[in-house]
mmCIF file of C-alpha atoms in Angstrom:
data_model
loop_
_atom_site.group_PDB
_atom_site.id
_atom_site.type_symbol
_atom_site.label_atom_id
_atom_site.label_comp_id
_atom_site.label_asym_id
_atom_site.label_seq_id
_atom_site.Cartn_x
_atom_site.Cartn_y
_atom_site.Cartn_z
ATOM 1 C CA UNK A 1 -1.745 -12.592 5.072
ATOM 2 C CA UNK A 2 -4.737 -10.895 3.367
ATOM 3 C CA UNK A 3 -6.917 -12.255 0.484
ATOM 4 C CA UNK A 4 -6.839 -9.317 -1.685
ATOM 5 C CA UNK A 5 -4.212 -9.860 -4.446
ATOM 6 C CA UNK A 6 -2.289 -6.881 -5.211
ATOM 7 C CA UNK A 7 -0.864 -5.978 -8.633
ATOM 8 C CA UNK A 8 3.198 -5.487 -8.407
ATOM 9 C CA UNK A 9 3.028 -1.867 -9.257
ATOM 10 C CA UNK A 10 0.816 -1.510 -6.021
ATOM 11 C CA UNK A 11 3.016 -3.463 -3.636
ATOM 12 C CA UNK A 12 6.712 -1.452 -4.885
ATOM 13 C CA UNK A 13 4.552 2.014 -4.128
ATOM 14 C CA UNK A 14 3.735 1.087 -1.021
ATOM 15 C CA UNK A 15 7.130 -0.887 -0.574
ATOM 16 C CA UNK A 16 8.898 2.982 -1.745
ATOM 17 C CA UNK A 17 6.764 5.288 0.914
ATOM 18 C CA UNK A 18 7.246 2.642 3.792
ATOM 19 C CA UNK A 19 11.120 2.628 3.118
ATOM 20 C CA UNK A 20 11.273 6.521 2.290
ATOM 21 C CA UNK A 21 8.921 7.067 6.068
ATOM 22 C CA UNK A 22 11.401 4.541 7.799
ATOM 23 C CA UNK A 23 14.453 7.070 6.497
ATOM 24 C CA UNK A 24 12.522 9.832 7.357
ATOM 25 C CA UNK A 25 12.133 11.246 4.222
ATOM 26 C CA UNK A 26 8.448 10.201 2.655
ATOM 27 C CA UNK A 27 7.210 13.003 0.151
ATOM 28 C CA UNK A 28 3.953 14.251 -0.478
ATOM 29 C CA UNK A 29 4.690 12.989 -3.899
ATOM 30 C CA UNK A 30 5.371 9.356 -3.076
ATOM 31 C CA UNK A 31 2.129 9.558 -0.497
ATOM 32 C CA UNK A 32 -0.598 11.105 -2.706
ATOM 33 C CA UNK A 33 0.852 8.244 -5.631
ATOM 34 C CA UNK A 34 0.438 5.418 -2.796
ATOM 35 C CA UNK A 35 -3.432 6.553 -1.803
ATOM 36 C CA UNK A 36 -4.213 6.795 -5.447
ATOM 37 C CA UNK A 37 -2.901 3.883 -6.718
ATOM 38 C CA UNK A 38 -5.373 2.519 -3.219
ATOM 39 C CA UNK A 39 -8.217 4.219 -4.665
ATOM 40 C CA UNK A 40 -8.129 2.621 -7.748
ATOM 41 C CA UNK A 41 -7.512 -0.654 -6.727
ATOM 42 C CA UNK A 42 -10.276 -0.467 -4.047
ATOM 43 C CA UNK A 43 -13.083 0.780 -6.676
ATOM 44 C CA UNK A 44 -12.025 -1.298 -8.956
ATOM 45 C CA UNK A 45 -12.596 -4.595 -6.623
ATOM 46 C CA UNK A 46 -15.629 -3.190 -5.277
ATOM 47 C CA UNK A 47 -14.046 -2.799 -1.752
ATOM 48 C CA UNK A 48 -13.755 0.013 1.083
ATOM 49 C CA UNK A 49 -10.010 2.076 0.389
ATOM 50 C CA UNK A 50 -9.266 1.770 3.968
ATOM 51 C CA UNK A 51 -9.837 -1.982 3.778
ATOM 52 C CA UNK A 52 -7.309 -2.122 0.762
ATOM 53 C CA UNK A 53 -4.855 -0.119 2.554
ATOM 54 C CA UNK A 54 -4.805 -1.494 5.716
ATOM 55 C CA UNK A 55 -4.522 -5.107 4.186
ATOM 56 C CA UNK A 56 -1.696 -3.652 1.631
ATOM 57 C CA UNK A 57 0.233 -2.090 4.667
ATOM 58 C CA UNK A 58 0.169 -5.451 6.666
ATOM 59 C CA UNK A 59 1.488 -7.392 3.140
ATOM 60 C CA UNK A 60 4.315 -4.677 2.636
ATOM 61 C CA UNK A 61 5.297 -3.940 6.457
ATOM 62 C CA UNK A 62 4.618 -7.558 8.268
ATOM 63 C CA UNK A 63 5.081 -10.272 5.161
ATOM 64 C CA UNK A 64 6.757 -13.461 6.334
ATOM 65 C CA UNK A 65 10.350 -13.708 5.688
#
């Protein structure tokens, strides 16, 4: 599991566009909220976005049962 602590608020959006792309149904809406919400988190721990998101999509899509 990462290092990078995540507020709640982050992990549900990503939690919501993971389960809305598994249904086939993720909106632009629900993405552009996700890579925001990434942005902001990243700048405001002084870290790369795509570091932030990759280690947020392994917490949300591979987190031990």
């Amino acid at each position: 599991m990462s290092d990078i602590e995540f507020p709640d608020t982050l992990i549900a959006l990503e939690r919501a566009a993971w389960e809305e792309l598994q249904a086939g149904r993720l909106t632009v809406a629900t993405a552009n909220a996700v890579q925001d919400a990434i942005t902001q988190h990243a700048e405001a721990a002084g870290m790369s976005r795509v570091e932030v998101e990759m280690a947020l999509k392994k917490a949300v899509r591979h987190a031990e049962g």
